[in-house]
């Protein structure tokens, strides 16, 4: 019998992909499924980005690049960060990777291991807890409370730090809740972290462009005194409707870049070359389609929040960022898992159980509004009929 490494038994998964598979099987069986589960924009990648990749291929960019990414792309990232956040970053601190997850994996791998504790948001992106357990570290949840708009108390987070704490993960705007950590709490958090220079921070800012009601975009890069502790994750998947292109990046402390470079070389060598040229076009080209997409998400946000609150037993806060709502369904009498299965099999609507994002997700569902208004309206009508 083949023997696998026992650590793999601690590796979890991402339920959204399991639900996508079930939804596709039901669709093939002839049932019309409306998918409000998957977290990807329902828009095409802007044409000028596609053309940049095609041109790169035609121009002969078919070979390996530096493991950290081509210099032109890293310079474009630096310019973009300066324009958006007025921060000064060196291209030498940028590492380009195939999507957002490699940065999570590398960060948790570097700072995990037996005897370590890693703080992570709960409910939160399931890969955080999965990878923490995989390394042998102890996952310590940062509870995101509905009463606080699914933000956190900096004081509470700082109080959870022990001698074993090696890494703190934060995610704003948040998947799955749509919560945004306000600047006052980030100020307190950054100030407090100055007292813990041996604790690293992974700030997952992949939804940073998707903030509503003219709220201020705040990045932890704007706190220079914690820069040597900070790993900031961002990318193209959400902002430019490029989920399948697999392109992301992180800003790393300079002392960690050689180690991360070695991890890249061992893991994937480098990111697809043509995709990197597409990334340059995305950052330096016209932003009108991205702005239009976010405007449409904002309209859908208003609609889905209002309609969810009209469903008996549902209570839904209007999300401040990303393209998710996280309604409380505890008054329906359904568990999160039961509601997920019921709505998929009986109503033909794919949503994700809150428990897929951690134990504190019980009593909630994640709805993605990365779908048309017409589909969202029909989906919520089906769910209403299903529970009445």
Short mmCIF file of C-alpha atoms in Angstrom, two decimals:
data_model
loop_
_atom_site.label_atom_id
_atom_site.label_comp_id
_atom_site.label_asym_id
_atom_site.label_seq_id
_atom_site.Cartn_x
_atom_site.Cartn_y
_atom_site.Cartn_z
CA UNK A 1 0.00 0.00 0.00
CA UNK A 2 1.25 3.48 -0.85
CA UNK A 3 2.10 5.63 2.17
CA UNK A 4 1.43 9.33 1.99
CA UNK A 5 2.96 12.02 4.19
CA UNK A 6 0.71 12.27 7.27
CA UNK A 7 0.75 16.08 7.14
CA UNK A 8 -1.42 15.93 4.02
CA UNK A 9 -4.31 14.69 6.16
CA UNK A 10 -4.37 18.15 7.75
CA UNK A 11 -4.67 19.89 4.39
CA UNK A 12 -8.17 21.22 3.79
CA UNK A 13 -9.79 22.50 0.63
CA UNK A 14 -11.90 25.36 -0.70
CA UNK A 15 -15.59 24.48 -0.66
CA UNK A 16 -16.44 26.96 -3.42
CA UNK A 17 -14.77 24.65 -5.92
CA UNK A 18 -16.63 21.61 -4.56
CA UNK A 19 -19.95 23.45 -4.92
CA UNK A 20 -18.94 24.57 -8.42
CA UNK A 21 -18.39 20.91 -9.34
CA UNK A 22 -21.77 19.87 -7.92
CA UNK A 23 -23.48 22.76 -9.68
CA UNK A 24 -21.94 21.82 -13.02
CA UNK A 25 -23.05 18.21 -12.61
CA UNK A 26 -26.62 19.34 -11.90
CA UNK A 27 -26.47 21.63 -14.92
CA UNK A 28 -25.35 18.76 -17.14
CA UNK A 29 -28.27 16.74 -15.80
CA UNK A 30 -30.61 19.42 -17.17
CA UNK A 31 -31.23 21.60 -14.09
CA UNK A 32 -30.78 25.35 -14.42
CA UNK A 33 -28.39 26.40 -11.66
CA UNK A 34 -27.70 30.00 -10.69
CA UNK A 35 -24.24 30.19 -9.17
CA UNK A 36 -23.88 32.73 -6.39
CA UNK A 37 -21.10 30.70 -4.82
CA UNK A 38 -17.99 31.15 -6.92
CA UNK A 39 -15.82 34.18 -6.18
CA UNK A 40 -14.88 35.45 -9.60
CA UNK A 41 -16.06 38.42 -11.66
CA UNK A 42 -18.63 37.60 -14.34
CA UNK A 43 -16.89 39.98 -16.75
CA UNK A 44 -14.35 39.29 -19.48
CA UNK A 45 -10.76 40.41 -19.13
CA UNK A 46 -10.48 43.82 -20.85
CA UNK A 47 -9.44 43.45 -24.48
CA UNK A 48 -6.26 45.54 -24.27
CA UNK A 49 -4.96 43.13 -21.61
CA UNK A 50 -5.71 40.11 -23.78
CA UNK A 51 -4.03 41.75 -26.75
CA UNK A 52 -0.90 42.46 -24.70
CA UNK A 53 -0.54 38.74 -23.98
CA UNK A 54 -1.11 37.84 -27.63
CA UNK A 55 1.47 40.41 -28.74
CA UNK A 56 3.99 39.06 -26.22
CA UNK A 57 3.60 35.59 -27.68
CA UNK A 58 3.89 36.86 -31.24
CA UNK A 59 6.97 38.87 -30.29
CA UNK A 60 8.67 35.70 -29.12
CA UNK A 61 8.38 35.99 -25.34
CA UNK A 62 8.25 32.24 -24.89
CA UNK A 63 11.03 31.56 -22.39
CA UNK A 64 11.76 31.65 -18.68
CA UNK A 65 11.93 34.92 -16.78
CA UNK A 66 13.43 35.84 -13.44
CA UNK A 67 11.74 33.88 -10.66
CA UNK A 68 10.60 37.17 -9.09
CA UNK A 69 9.04 38.43 -12.32
CA UNK A 70 10.22 40.59 -15.19
CA UNK A 71 11.56 43.98 -14.13
CA UNK A 72 9.06 45.92 -16.28
CA UNK A 73 6.17 44.30 -14.41
CA UNK A 74 7.67 44.90 -10.99
CA UNK A 75 8.29 48.54 -11.93
CA UNK A 76 4.66 48.84 -13.06
CA UNK A 77 3.54 47.46 -9.68
CA UNK A 78 5.73 50.00 -7.87
CA UNK A 79 4.26 52.83 -9.94
CA UNK A 80 0.72 51.58 -9.31
CA UNK A 81 1.25 51.39 -5.55
CA UNK A 82 2.69 54.89 -5.52
CA UNK A 83 -0.26 56.26 -7.49
CA UNK A 84 -2.87 54.54 -5.33
CA UNK A 85 -1.27 54.80 -1.88
CA UNK A 86 1.59 57.32 -2.15
CA UNK A 87 4.10 54.73 -0.88
CA UNK A 88 7.68 54.23 -2.01
CA UNK A 89 8.53 50.59 -2.77
CA UNK A 90 11.57 49.14 -4.53
CA UNK A 91 11.04 46.67 -7.39
CA UNK A 92 13.48 44.46 -5.49
CA UNK A 93 10.81 43.93 -2.80
CA UNK A 94 8.26 42.63 -5.32
CA UNK A 95 7.80 38.92 -6.03
CA UNK A 96 5.36 38.00 -8.81
CA UNK A 97 3.65 34.62 -8.41
CA UNK A 98 0.89 32.59 -10.14
CA UNK A 99 -2.10 33.96 -8.22
CA UNK A 100 -2.64 34.91 -4.60
CA UNK A 101 -2.32 31.52 -2.97
CA UNK A 102 1.45 31.03 -3.45
CA UNK A 103 2.08 34.09 -1.27
CA UNK A 104 -0.17 32.60 1.42
CA UNK A 105 1.58 29.24 1.10
CA UNK A 106 5.09 30.71 1.23
CA UNK A 107 4.28 33.03 4.15
CA UNK A 108 2.71 30.31 6.26
CA UNK A 109 5.43 27.83 5.31
CA UNK A 110 8.15 30.27 6.35
CA UNK A 111 6.57 31.17 9.69
CA UNK A 112 4.68 27.96 10.49
CA UNK A 113 5.85 24.71 12.03
CA UNK A 114 5.38 22.86 15.28
CA UNK A 115 5.47 25.01 18.36
CA UNK A 116 4.32 28.12 16.45
CA UNK A 117 0.98 29.94 16.60
CA UNK A 118 -0.50 31.82 13.65
CA UNK A 119 -3.46 34.18 14.04
CA UNK A 120 -5.96 34.22 11.19
CA UNK A 121 -9.43 35.69 10.52
CA UNK A 122 -12.45 33.49 11.23
CA UNK A 123 -14.73 33.41 9.33
CA UNK A 124 -12.03 33.81 6.72
CA UNK A 125 -10.59 32.44 3.51
CA UNK A 126 -10.34 28.68 4.22
CA UNK A 127 -6.83 28.28 2.83
CA UNK A 128 -5.37 30.19 5.80
CA UNK A 129 -6.42 27.64 8.41
CA UNK A 130 -5.73 24.72 6.07
CA UNK A 131 -2.11 25.71 5.46
CA UNK A 132 -1.46 26.62 9.09
CA UNK A 133 -2.49 23.11 10.14
CA UNK A 134 -0.45 21.60 7.30
CA UNK A 135 2.76 23.15 8.63
CA UNK A 136 2.08 21.85 12.14
CA UNK A 137 1.48 25.30 13.61
CA UNK A 138 -1.51 26.01 15.83
CA UNK A 139 -4.22 28.14 14.19
CA UNK A 140 -5.52 30.87 16.50
CA UNK A 141 -8.77 32.43 15.21
CA UNK A 142 -9.37 36.16 15.13
CA UNK A 143 -13.13 36.26 15.47
CA UNK A 144 -14.78 38.62 12.99
CA UNK A 145 -17.95 39.71 14.73
CA UNK A 146 -21.12 40.69 12.87
CA UNK A 147 -21.81 43.36 15.50
CA UNK A 148 -18.55 45.08 14.49
CA UNK A 149 -19.29 44.93 10.77
CA UNK A 150 -17.04 41.86 10.49
CA UNK A 151 -14.05 44.04 11.30
CA UNK A 152 -11.74 43.41 14.24
CA UNK A 153 -10.67 45.06 17.46
CA UNK A 154 -6.96 45.83 17.23
CA UNK A 155 -6.74 45.66 21.01
CA UNK A 156 -8.25 42.16 21.01
CA UNK A 157 -5.92 40.94 18.25
CA UNK A 158 -2.84 42.32 19.98
CA UNK A 159 -3.92 40.67 23.23
CA UNK A 160 -3.86 37.27 21.50
CA UNK A 161 -0.12 37.51 20.76
CA UNK A 162 2.01 35.10 22.79
CA UNK A 163 5.66 34.06 22.75
CA UNK A 164 4.69 31.39 20.22
CA UNK A 165 3.03 33.81 17.77
CA UNK A 166 5.01 33.97 14.53
CA UNK A 167 2.51 35.40 12.01
CA UNK A 168 -0.75 37.36 11.96
CA UNK A 169 -2.97 37.21 8.87
CA UNK A 170 -5.44 39.97 8.13
CA UNK A 171 -7.72 40.34 5.12
CA UNK A 172 -9.44 43.60 4.22
CA UNK A 173 -11.77 43.81 2.37
CA UNK A 174 -12.70 40.37 3.57
CA UNK A 175 -13.63 37.13 1.90
CA UNK A 176 -16.26 35.89 2.87
CA UNK A 177 -17.86 38.75 4.83
CA UNK A 178 -17.21 41.86 2.73
CA UNK A 179 -16.04 43.56 5.93
CA UNK A 180 -13.44 46.34 5.84
CA UNK A 181 -11.08 47.19 8.70
CA UNK A 182 -11.32 50.92 9.33
CA UNK A 183 -8.29 53.17 9.50
CA UNK A 184 -8.57 53.80 13.25
CA UNK A 185 -8.23 50.09 14.00
CA UNK A 186 -5.38 49.71 11.50
CA UNK A 187 -3.61 52.65 13.16
CA UNK A 188 -3.90 50.93 16.55
CA UNK A 189 -2.86 47.58 15.10
CA UNK A 190 0.23 48.97 13.35
CA UNK A 191 1.27 50.91 16.46
CA UNK A 192 0.87 47.81 18.60
CA UNK A 193 2.83 45.63 16.19
CA UNK A 194 5.85 47.90 16.63
CA UNK A 195 6.14 46.27 20.06
CA UNK A 196 6.30 42.81 18.45
CA UNK A 197 9.09 43.09 15.84
CA UNK A 198 9.52 39.30 15.74
CA UNK A 199 5.93 38.70 14.58
CA UNK A 200 5.30 38.85 10.83
CA UNK A 201 2.11 40.18 9.23
CA UNK A 202 0.45 38.88 6.07
CA UNK A 203 -1.98 41.51 4.79
CA UNK A 204 -4.21 40.01 2.12
CA UNK A 205 -5.40 43.00 0.08
CA UNK A 206 -6.57 41.19 -3.07
CA UNK A 207 -9.92 43.06 -2.96
CA UNK A 208 -8.33 46.44 -2.26
CA UNK A 209 -9.89 48.15 -5.28
CA UNK A 210 -13.39 46.93 -4.37
CA UNK A 211 -14.39 49.34 -1.61
CA UNK A 212 -17.75 51.11 -1.71
CA UNK A 213 -19.41 54.34 -0.57
CA UNK A 214 -16.23 56.29 -1.36
CA UNK A 215 -14.48 54.71 1.62
CA UNK A 216 -10.75 55.30 1.95
CA UNK A 217 -8.41 52.60 0.65
CA UNK A 218 -5.89 51.87 3.39
CA UNK A 219 -2.93 49.53 3.02
CA UNK A 220 -0.55 48.44 5.75
CA UNK A 221 2.24 49.58 3.41
CA UNK A 222 1.37 53.08 4.61
CA UNK A 223 2.86 52.26 8.02
CA UNK A 224 6.64 52.39 7.42
CA UNK A 225 7.59 51.38 10.98
CA UNK A 226 6.23 47.83 10.43
CA UNK A 227 7.50 47.48 6.86
CA UNK A 228 10.20 44.97 7.90
CA UNK A 229 7.48 42.71 9.33
CA UNK A 230 4.98 43.08 6.52
CA UNK A 231 4.05 40.90 3.55
CA UNK A 232 1.37 42.60 1.43
CA UNK A 233 -0.54 40.37 -1.00
CA UNK A 234 -2.38 41.70 -4.07
CA UNK A 235 -2.96 40.72 -7.67
CA UNK A 236 -4.98 40.95 -10.85
CA UNK A 237 -7.63 38.23 -10.46
CA UNK A 238 -10.46 40.27 -8.98
CA UNK A 239 -9.70 43.81 -10.14
CA UNK A 240 -9.15 42.93 -13.79
CA UNK A 241 -11.36 39.82 -14.11
CA UNK A 242 -8.25 37.67 -14.57
CA UNK A 243 -8.91 34.74 -12.22
CA UNK A 244 -7.84 32.11 -14.76
CA UNK A 245 -4.67 33.95 -15.78
CA UNK A 246 -3.10 33.12 -12.39
CA UNK A 247 -1.19 36.29 -11.67
CA UNK A 248 -0.49 37.84 -8.28
CA UNK A 249 2.29 39.54 -6.37
CA UNK A 250 3.47 40.43 -2.91
CA UNK A 251 5.63 43.11 -1.36
CA UNK A 252 8.12 41.36 0.92
CA UNK A 253 10.64 42.57 3.51
CA UNK A 254 13.99 42.70 1.72
CA UNK A 255 15.56 40.14 4.05
CA UNK A 256 12.97 37.53 2.99
CA UNK A 257 13.18 38.04 -0.78
CA UNK A 258 16.12 35.63 -1.35
CA UNK A 259 14.28 32.90 0.55
CA UNK A 260 11.02 33.50 -1.31
CA UNK A 261 12.93 33.50 -4.60
CA UNK A 262 14.28 30.04 -3.78
CA UNK A 263 10.76 28.85 -2.97
CA UNK A 264 9.57 30.17 -6.34
CA UNK A 265 12.38 28.36 -8.16
CA UNK A 266 11.61 25.11 -6.37
CA UNK A 267 7.86 25.46 -6.85
CA UNK A 268 7.06 26.98 -10.27
CA UNK A 269 10.30 28.47 -11.73
CA UNK A 270 8.53 31.62 -12.90
CA UNK A 271 5.12 32.97 -13.87
CA UNK A 272 3.89 32.46 -17.44
CA UNK A 273 5.77 35.06 -19.48
CA UNK A 274 2.93 36.29 -21.68
CA UNK A 275 0.72 36.64 -18.60
CA UNK A 276 3.29 39.00 -17.09
CA UNK A 277 3.04 41.28 -20.12
CA UNK A 278 -0.73 41.21 -19.73
CA UNK A 279 -0.21 42.31 -16.13
CA UNK A 280 1.75 45.34 -17.29
CA UNK A 281 -1.03 46.31 -19.69
CA UNK A 282 -3.59 45.97 -16.90
CA UNK A 283 -1.74 48.29 -14.54
CA UNK A 284 -0.58 50.87 -17.09
CA UNK A 285 -3.51 50.80 -19.51
CA UNK A 286 -7.00 52.37 -19.33
CA UNK A 287 -8.92 51.64 -16.12
CA UNK A 288 -12.39 52.47 -17.42
CA UNK A 289 -13.57 48.85 -17.66
CA UNK A 290 -12.38 48.11 -14.14
CA UNK A 291 -14.16 51.20 -12.86
CA UNK A 292 -17.32 50.20 -14.72
CA UNK A 293 -17.17 46.69 -13.26
CA UNK A 294 -16.82 48.00 -9.71
CA UNK A 295 -19.70 50.41 -10.29
CA UNK A 296 -21.89 47.49 -11.36
CA UNK A 297 -20.82 45.52 -8.30
CA UNK A 298 -21.87 48.48 -6.16
CA UNK A 299 -25.34 48.48 -7.74
CA UNK A 300 -25.68 44.74 -7.18
CA UNK A 301 -24.52 45.16 -3.59
CA UNK A 302 -27.39 47.52 -2.87
CA UNK A 303 -29.89 45.20 -4.52
CA UNK A 304 -28.80 41.90 -2.98
CA UNK A 305 -28.50 43.34 0.53
CA UNK A 306 -32.02 44.76 0.40
CA UNK A 307 -33.53 41.58 -1.08
CA UNK A 308 -31.78 39.25 1.38
CA UNK A 309 -33.18 41.27 4.27
CA UNK A 310 -36.68 40.68 2.88
CA UNK A 311 -36.34 36.88 3.08
CA UNK A 312 -37.89 35.47 6.27
CA UNK A 313 -35.21 34.52 8.79
CA UNK A 314 -32.40 36.37 6.96
CA UNK A 315 -30.49 39.36 8.34
CA UNK A 316 -27.90 40.91 6.04
CA UNK A 317 -25.41 43.73 6.59
CA UNK A 318 -24.47 45.71 3.52
CA UNK A 319 -20.85 44.75 2.73
CA UNK A 320 -18.27 47.53 2.63
CA UNK A 321 -15.97 45.78 0.16
CA UNK A 322 -15.30 42.79 -2.13
CA UNK A 323 -18.29 41.18 -3.91
CA UNK A 324 -19.76 39.04 -1.15
CA UNK A 325 -22.61 39.29 1.31
CA UNK A 326 -22.62 37.17 4.45
CA UNK A 327 -26.20 37.09 5.74
CA UNK A 328 -27.12 35.68 9.13
CA UNK A 329 -29.65 32.85 8.59
CA UNK A 330 -29.86 31.59 12.18
CA UNK A 331 -33.53 32.61 12.46
CA UNK A 332 -34.48 30.22 9.64
CA UNK A 333 -33.71 27.25 11.87
CA UNK A 334 -31.34 25.87 9.22
CA UNK A 335 -27.68 25.12 9.77
CA UNK A 336 -25.31 26.62 7.24
CA UNK A 337 -24.57 23.22 5.66
CA UNK A 338 -28.24 22.28 5.47
CA UNK A 339 -29.14 25.62 3.86
CA UNK A 340 -26.31 25.27 1.33
CA UNK A 341 -27.51 21.80 0.26
CA UNK A 342 -31.19 22.71 0.30
CA UNK A 343 -30.78 25.78 -1.87
CA UNK A 344 -28.57 23.96 -4.38
CA UNK A 345 -30.66 20.80 -4.70
CA UNK A 346 -34.17 22.23 -4.27
CA UNK A 347 -33.90 25.84 -5.44
CA UNK A 348 -31.08 25.42 -7.96
CA UNK A 349 -28.99 28.17 -6.34
CA UNK A 350 -25.34 27.64 -5.42
CA UNK A 351 -24.19 29.44 -2.26
CA UNK A 352 -21.49 28.58 0.28
CA UNK A 353 -22.04 27.52 3.89
CA UNK A 354 -20.48 29.91 6.40
CA UNK A 355 -18.78 26.97 8.12
CA UNK A 356 -16.65 26.55 5.00
CA UNK A 357 -14.85 29.65 6.27
CA UNK A 358 -14.35 28.48 9.84
CA UNK A 359 -16.32 27.52 12.92
CA UNK A 360 -17.47 31.09 13.52
CA UNK A 361 -19.26 30.95 10.16
CA UNK A 362 -22.07 28.78 11.52
CA UNK A 363 -25.42 30.47 11.00
CA UNK A 364 -24.25 32.34 7.89
CA UNK A 365 -24.08 31.85 4.12
CA UNK A 366 -21.78 33.49 1.60
CA UNK A 367 -23.48 34.94 -1.46
CA UNK A 368 -21.34 36.24 -4.31
CA UNK A 369 -22.88 39.09 -6.27
CA UNK A 370 -20.49 38.50 -9.16
CA UNK A 371 -23.49 37.61 -11.27
CA UNK A 372 -26.09 39.60 -13.19
CA UNK A 373 -28.89 41.49 -11.44
CA UNK A 374 -31.40 39.34 -13.31
CA UNK A 375 -29.82 36.12 -12.04
CA UNK A 376 -29.49 37.47 -8.50
CA UNK A 377 -33.17 38.47 -8.49
CA UNK A 378 -34.28 35.07 -9.75
CA UNK A 379 -32.00 33.23 -7.32
CA UNK A 380 -33.35 35.08 -4.30
CA UNK A 381 -36.94 34.53 -5.45
CA UNK A 382 -36.23 30.80 -5.66
CA UNK A 383 -34.71 30.78 -2.17
CA UNK A 384 -37.69 32.68 -0.78
CA UNK A 385 -40.07 30.12 -2.28
CA UNK A 386 -37.90 27.28 -0.99
CA UNK A 387 -38.08 28.24 2.69
CA UNK A 388 -41.69 29.44 2.86
#
